[in-house]
Amino acid sequence: MSALTKKVIELMNEPGCARNQAKPEKERKKGCGKQLMPGAVAGGCAFDGAKIALQPIVDVAHLVHGPIACEGNSWDSRHVFSSGPSTYRTGFTTDLGELDVIYGGEKRLFRAIREIIEKYDPPAVFVYQTCVPAMIGDDIDAVCKAAREKFGKPVIPVNAPGFAGAKNLGNKLGGEALLEHVIGTEEPETTTPYDINLIGEYNVVGELWQVKPLLDELGIRILATISGDARYKDIACSHRARAAMMLCSQALINVARKMEERYGIPYFEGSFYGIADMSQALRNIARLLVERGADAELLARTEALIAREEARAWARLEPYKGRLQGKRVLLFTGGVKSWSVVSALQEVGLTIIGTSMRKSTANDREKVKEIMGTDAHIFDELPPKEMYRMLKEARADVMLSGGRSQFVALKAKTPWVEVNQERHYAFAGYEGIANLVEEIDKALANPIWAQVREPAPWEKEVAGAVPDAVIPAKAGIQLQPAYLTPPGERRDPAGVTKRC
Amino acid sequence: MEGFLRLIRDKHPELAAMEVVFVSTPDYSGAFQDGWGKAVTRMVESLAKPSKVRTPWQVNILPGCHLTPGDLEEIREIVEAFGLYPIILPDLSGSLDGHIPESFLPTTLGGTKLEHIRKLGEAALTIVLGEQMRPAAAALEKIAGVPYKVFDKLTGLKACDDFIALLSELSENEVPARYRRQRSQLLDTMLDGHFHFGRKRVALAAEPDLLYALSTWFAEMGAEIQCAVTTTQSPLLERLPCDEVVLGDLEDFERAAAGADLLVTHSHGRQAAERLGVPFFRAGLPTFDRIGAAHRVSVGYHGTRDLIFEVGNVFMAAHRERTAEDFKPQEAGHAAAAPTVPRH
């Protein structure tokens, strides 16, 4: 049994995951990935998931070992931001060719690592396995080990070839690479009783920065974000945090759980989306820190900050309430943020007519059911054709989704707001919810919708545009369409050649 | 002046065949588009003849000065596609479209032929492009009874639909497949493009007809008009999608444009744009620091489509990734980076 297979089997048994534990053993072995349906919108592969989880580490080089498309097709499409180095945005790949497939790509990989270290000197190189080299048997663990010894620098193998499973599994495999090779390998210069980790926060379009000022104000230090705007050293030292918050549903639950087991760092699952969730997250962080020895006065300060920020946030949402009341939203987020977004949108009077739970956990589903009062509108699958029909029948006023279903909405002439990882606006925290509501309002209010839904002139009666007297037919004259008349024979009232 | 001209006529009967059109356009009165409108009105009054004949396929087009030679070429093609024959006055499309003549001529090439102008009165309909041309069309109606229809713009889906519908009804011909397809492309472009226009604040300075065409088109795409500065009075000013229009200059414009997402005016706006640090889109006369202005088409389905691309790309190019600084609290204890508060 290969190391990868062992790892995947291990991940299929996740004690931290209630849904996973609730399954019979046989079911559990099948994992939580679902067979892809031909014709349905497909999520990413395991490699994609691993890359998403780790690429936000901004100062390291992310080297993709594979043919060009694995890196090339997704290169620089995720808007995760850095406050410093931009090494993470350079697309490094071994660009395997046919000869490498025949003779093996290990030497090529080694040379690529050397080239990166010589040219860029990053604190670490992350090497991603992909389908083709995995199938021809390239041993990236061995190459990384050799490179580490040769160059004296961390070279981290990330063993998540696409075929290993779905994106969610890839997230976890990415997390495993950190647990195995990075976390706990360095020590922070100082520690405080107010140090936390944020696990599964990727700083998409700067969302981390919408939350960080609040934590700063409370004197809470983010020791490491795994992995948004992170430096390699942050993550290497992250085992010294006092508490952790797990975001993004359960993408990195294995990291949170194993860090609790290994280093005694308690964690809770929370979200920064929506006013209530944001407040709850702050409360939980403060509570865990106080339990771990921080001064209890932190709780009161946190409550005061929550009260102030909630008042501000509600005041900012106030102008939208009348306008958005009763507007119907179809939410198709692929799962990660469904329930927290649902409650946030209901806060301003929007009606959720449906939400997808394609990649969400049983927990998420329960939460949505609780918030919406019913699970009648929870879709497990919503094939594009069905989605198009729903929108075309005007069963929703606006759709919130990721880029993959953008054009389903647009072709159905329905307002659309981007809420997935490719989005351009930051929606986290007390500020973010106002941004999201502004985006929804902006989409709904755009005057193009009325225009593009108007039938073309030839699809409706257009009589009355000109006075009857000047219509040739009414004057008894039959015209010949110009496009049926050779240019040389076109009539010219003045009897001269038309063009000079 | 009229007296002098009569005197010359009397003294020189040998010049009787030479047409002379007199237009009173003193510098101190009116703006560029007023002069243009007056010149065309005077040409009509001086040259067009009453007519008992109606040529049902002849359509007069009176374009304002805000249209480019490229626009006129596009309009001619659209009109001809319906089997109609357009007489365009003035017609810059054959003269100021930057072609190379076979030999040197001191006078301008192309333009509208005198004999065509004389036959304006035979048309089925006059299509007026821009409010500035209304007096010219009214003059022709008075002389020859040709009815007219004013289009205050040909940019934007609704305006194009109305134009196409009129041509279709007038010619009793179906809309050619080419324009059906172009309309569909425009719809798609509006859908793709609206993301970049929604709630963008645009500052415009242009003559009334161009100002109206552009500002209403911006509003149709979801943008907001932060300020509008123009040169002369026009009934269109009442209908601009903004609270206030300033009859003013580039100084007024620069003051009102601070904080906008886009500046739109002719090439002389470039210094203001630079000082304000606001992206700049050139429109109107003069455009001397970019090539191809004469060929830019912003009328019809295709012209509107391309305009969305051009302006949308300016917005996209101006998009800046947010940094941690952008999210810093502006005042003690307050998180920052508030989006624009919607104004409704």
Coordinates of C-alpha atoms in Angstrom, one line a residue, chain A residues 79 81 83 89 205-207 209-210 213-214 217 308-309 312 316 319-320 323 406-407 410-411 413-414 416-417 424-426 431 434-435 438 441-443 445-449 451-452 454-458 460 462-468 470-474 477 479-483 490-494 496-500, chain B residues 55-58 73 76-77 80-85 87 110-111 113 115-116 119 122 124-125 147 149 157-158 161-162 164-166 169-176 179-180 183 187-188 190-192 194-195 197-199 219-222 301 319 321-324 327-329 332-342 344:
Chain A
H79 CA -7.2 36.6 -5.2
F81 CA -3.5 38.8 -0.9
S83 CA 1.0 42.2 2.9
R89 CA 2.2 34.4 -7.1
V205 CA -9.2 39.6 -1.3
G206 CA -7.9 40.8 2.0
E207 CA -10.6 39.4 4.2
W209 CA -7.4 42.4 7.1
Q210 CA -11.1 43.1 7.7
P213 CA -7.8 45.3 13.3
L214 CA -10.4 44.1 15.8
E217 CA -7.5 46.2 19.3
R308 CA -19.8 48.9 19.4
E309 CA -19.2 47.1 16.1
R312 CA -22.1 50.3 13.6
R316 CA -24.6 50.5 7.9
P319 CA -30.3 51.9 4.3
Y320 CA -30.5 48.6 2.4
R323 CA -34.8 48.1 -0.8
Q406 CA -21.5 32.9 -13.4
F407 CA -22.5 32.4 -17.0
L410 CA -25.8 35.9 -17.0
K411 CA -27.2 33.9 -19.9
K413 CA -30.2 37.5 -17.7
T414 CA -30.2 37.3 -13.9
W416 CA -25.1 37.6 -10.1
V417 CA -22.7 38.3 -7.3
H424 CA -13.1 40.8 -6.0
Y425 CA -14.7 42.2 -2.9
A426 CA -14.0 41.3 0.7
E431 CA -17.4 45.6 7.4
A434 CA -22.0 45.6 4.5
N435 CA -19.8 45.1 1.4
E438 CA -23.8 46.5 -1.2
D441 CA -27.9 45.8 -4.0
K442 CA -25.6 47.0 -6.7
A443 CA -26.3 44.0 -8.9
A445 CA -30.2 47.9 -9.0
N446 CA -28.3 47.8 -12.2
P447 CA -30.5 49.2 -15.0
I448 CA -29.2 46.7 -17.6
W449 CA -31.5 44.0 -16.5
Q451 CA -32.9 46.5 -20.9
V452 CA -31.6 43.1 -21.8
E454 CA -36.7 43.7 -23.4
P455 CA -37.6 41.8 -26.6
A456 CA -35.9 42.9 -29.8
P457 CA -37.7 45.2 -32.1
W458 CA -38.4 42.3 -34.5
K460 CA -42.7 42.8 -31.1
V462 CA -43.1 48.3 -33.9
A463 CA -45.8 50.2 -35.7
G464 CA -46.0 53.9 -35.2
A465 CA -42.3 54.7 -35.4
V466 CA -42.8 56.7 -38.6
P467 CA -45.7 58.7 -40.1
D468 CA -47.9 56.5 -42.3
V470 CA -43.8 58.0 -45.7
I471 CA -44.1 54.2 -45.6
P472 CA -43.6 53.1 -49.1
A473 CA -46.0 50.2 -49.0
K474 CA -48.7 52.5 -47.9
I477 CA -44.2 51.0 -53.6
L479 CA -38.7 48.1 -52.0
Q480 CA -35.9 45.7 -52.7
P481 CA -33.7 44.9 -49.8
A482 CA -30.2 46.3 -50.4
Y483 CA -28.6 43.0 -49.4
R490 CA -28.3 50.3 -56.1
R491 CA -30.7 53.1 -56.7
D492 CA -29.4 56.6 -56.3
P493 CA -32.0 59.3 -56.3
A494 CA -29.6 61.8 -57.7
V496 CA -24.9 59.7 -59.8
T497 CA -22.4 57.2 -58.6
K498 CA -22.9 56.7 -54.9
R499 CA -19.4 56.8 -53.5
C500 CA -16.6 59.2 -54.4
Chain B
T55 CA -38.4 59.1 -53.4
P56 CA -39.6 56.4 -50.9
W57 CA -36.2 54.9 -50.4
Q58 CA -34.4 58.2 -49.9
E73 CA -19.9 55.1 -42.1
R76 CA -24.7 54.6 -43.8
E77 CA -24.1 50.8 -43.8
E80 CA -28.3 50.8 -46.8
A81 CA -28.8 47.3 -45.4
F82 CA -32.5 48.0 -45.3
G83 CA -32.6 48.9 -48.9
L84 CA -32.8 52.6 -48.2
Y85 CA -30.6 55.3 -49.8
I87 CA -28.2 61.4 -48.1
G110 CA -15.7 63.7 -50.3
G111 CA -18.6 65.3 -48.5
K113 CA -22.7 66.5 -53.3
E115 CA -26.9 68.0 -56.3
H116 CA -27.8 65.7 -53.4
K119 CA -32.7 66.8 -53.6
E122 CA -37.5 64.5 -52.2
A124 CA -39.4 60.1 -47.4
L125 CA -38.0 61.0 -44.1
P147 CA -41.2 64.8 -42.0
K149 CA -37.6 62.1 -36.6
L157 CA -29.5 49.2 -26.7
K158 CA -32.8 51.1 -26.6
D161 CA -33.6 49.2 -31.2
D162 CA -35.6 52.3 -32.0
I164 CA -33.5 49.7 -36.3
A165 CA -37.3 49.5 -35.8
L166 CA -37.8 52.7 -37.7
E169 CA -40.8 49.9 -40.7
L170 CA -39.9 52.6 -43.1
S171 CA -38.4 50.1 -45.6
E172 CA -40.8 47.3 -44.8
N173 CA -37.9 45.1 -44.9
E174 CA -37.0 42.6 -42.2
V175 CA -34.0 43.3 -39.9
P176 CA -31.0 41.7 -41.6
Y179 CA -28.0 43.2 -37.0
R180 CA -29.9 40.5 -35.1
R183 CA -27.9 42.9 -31.0
L187 CA -26.7 42.0 -24.8
D188 CA -23.9 39.6 -23.9
M190 CA -23.8 44.5 -21.4
L191 CA -24.1 41.4 -19.1
D192 CA -20.3 41.0 -19.0
H194 CA -22.1 45.8 -16.2
F195 CA -19.9 44.5 -13.3
F197 CA -19.8 50.1 -14.5
G198 CA -22.1 49.5 -11.5
R199 CA -22.1 52.5 -9.2
A219 CA -26.4 55.6 -16.6
E220 CA -27.9 52.7 -18.6
M221 CA -24.8 50.7 -17.7
G222 CA -25.3 51.4 -14.0
Y301 CA -25.2 47.7 -31.7
H319 CA -8.6 48.3 -10.5
E321 CA -5.7 45.3 -5.3
R322 CA -6.5 46.2 -1.8
T323 CA -3.7 46.2 0.8
A324 CA -3.7 45.7 4.5
F327 CA -8.5 48.0 5.8
K328 CA -6.9 49.9 8.7
P329 CA -9.3 51.7 11.0
A332 CA -9.8 55.0 16.7
G333 CA -11.6 51.7 17.1
H334 CA -13.3 51.9 13.8
A335 CA -12.6 49.4 11.0
A336 CA -12.2 51.2 7.7
A337 CA -12.6 50.6 4.0
A338 CA -16.3 51.4 3.7
P339 CA -17.7 51.0 0.3
T340 CA -19.5 54.0 -1.2
V341 CA -22.7 54.7 0.6
P342 CA -25.4 54.3 -2.0
H344 CA -30.9 56.9 -3.9

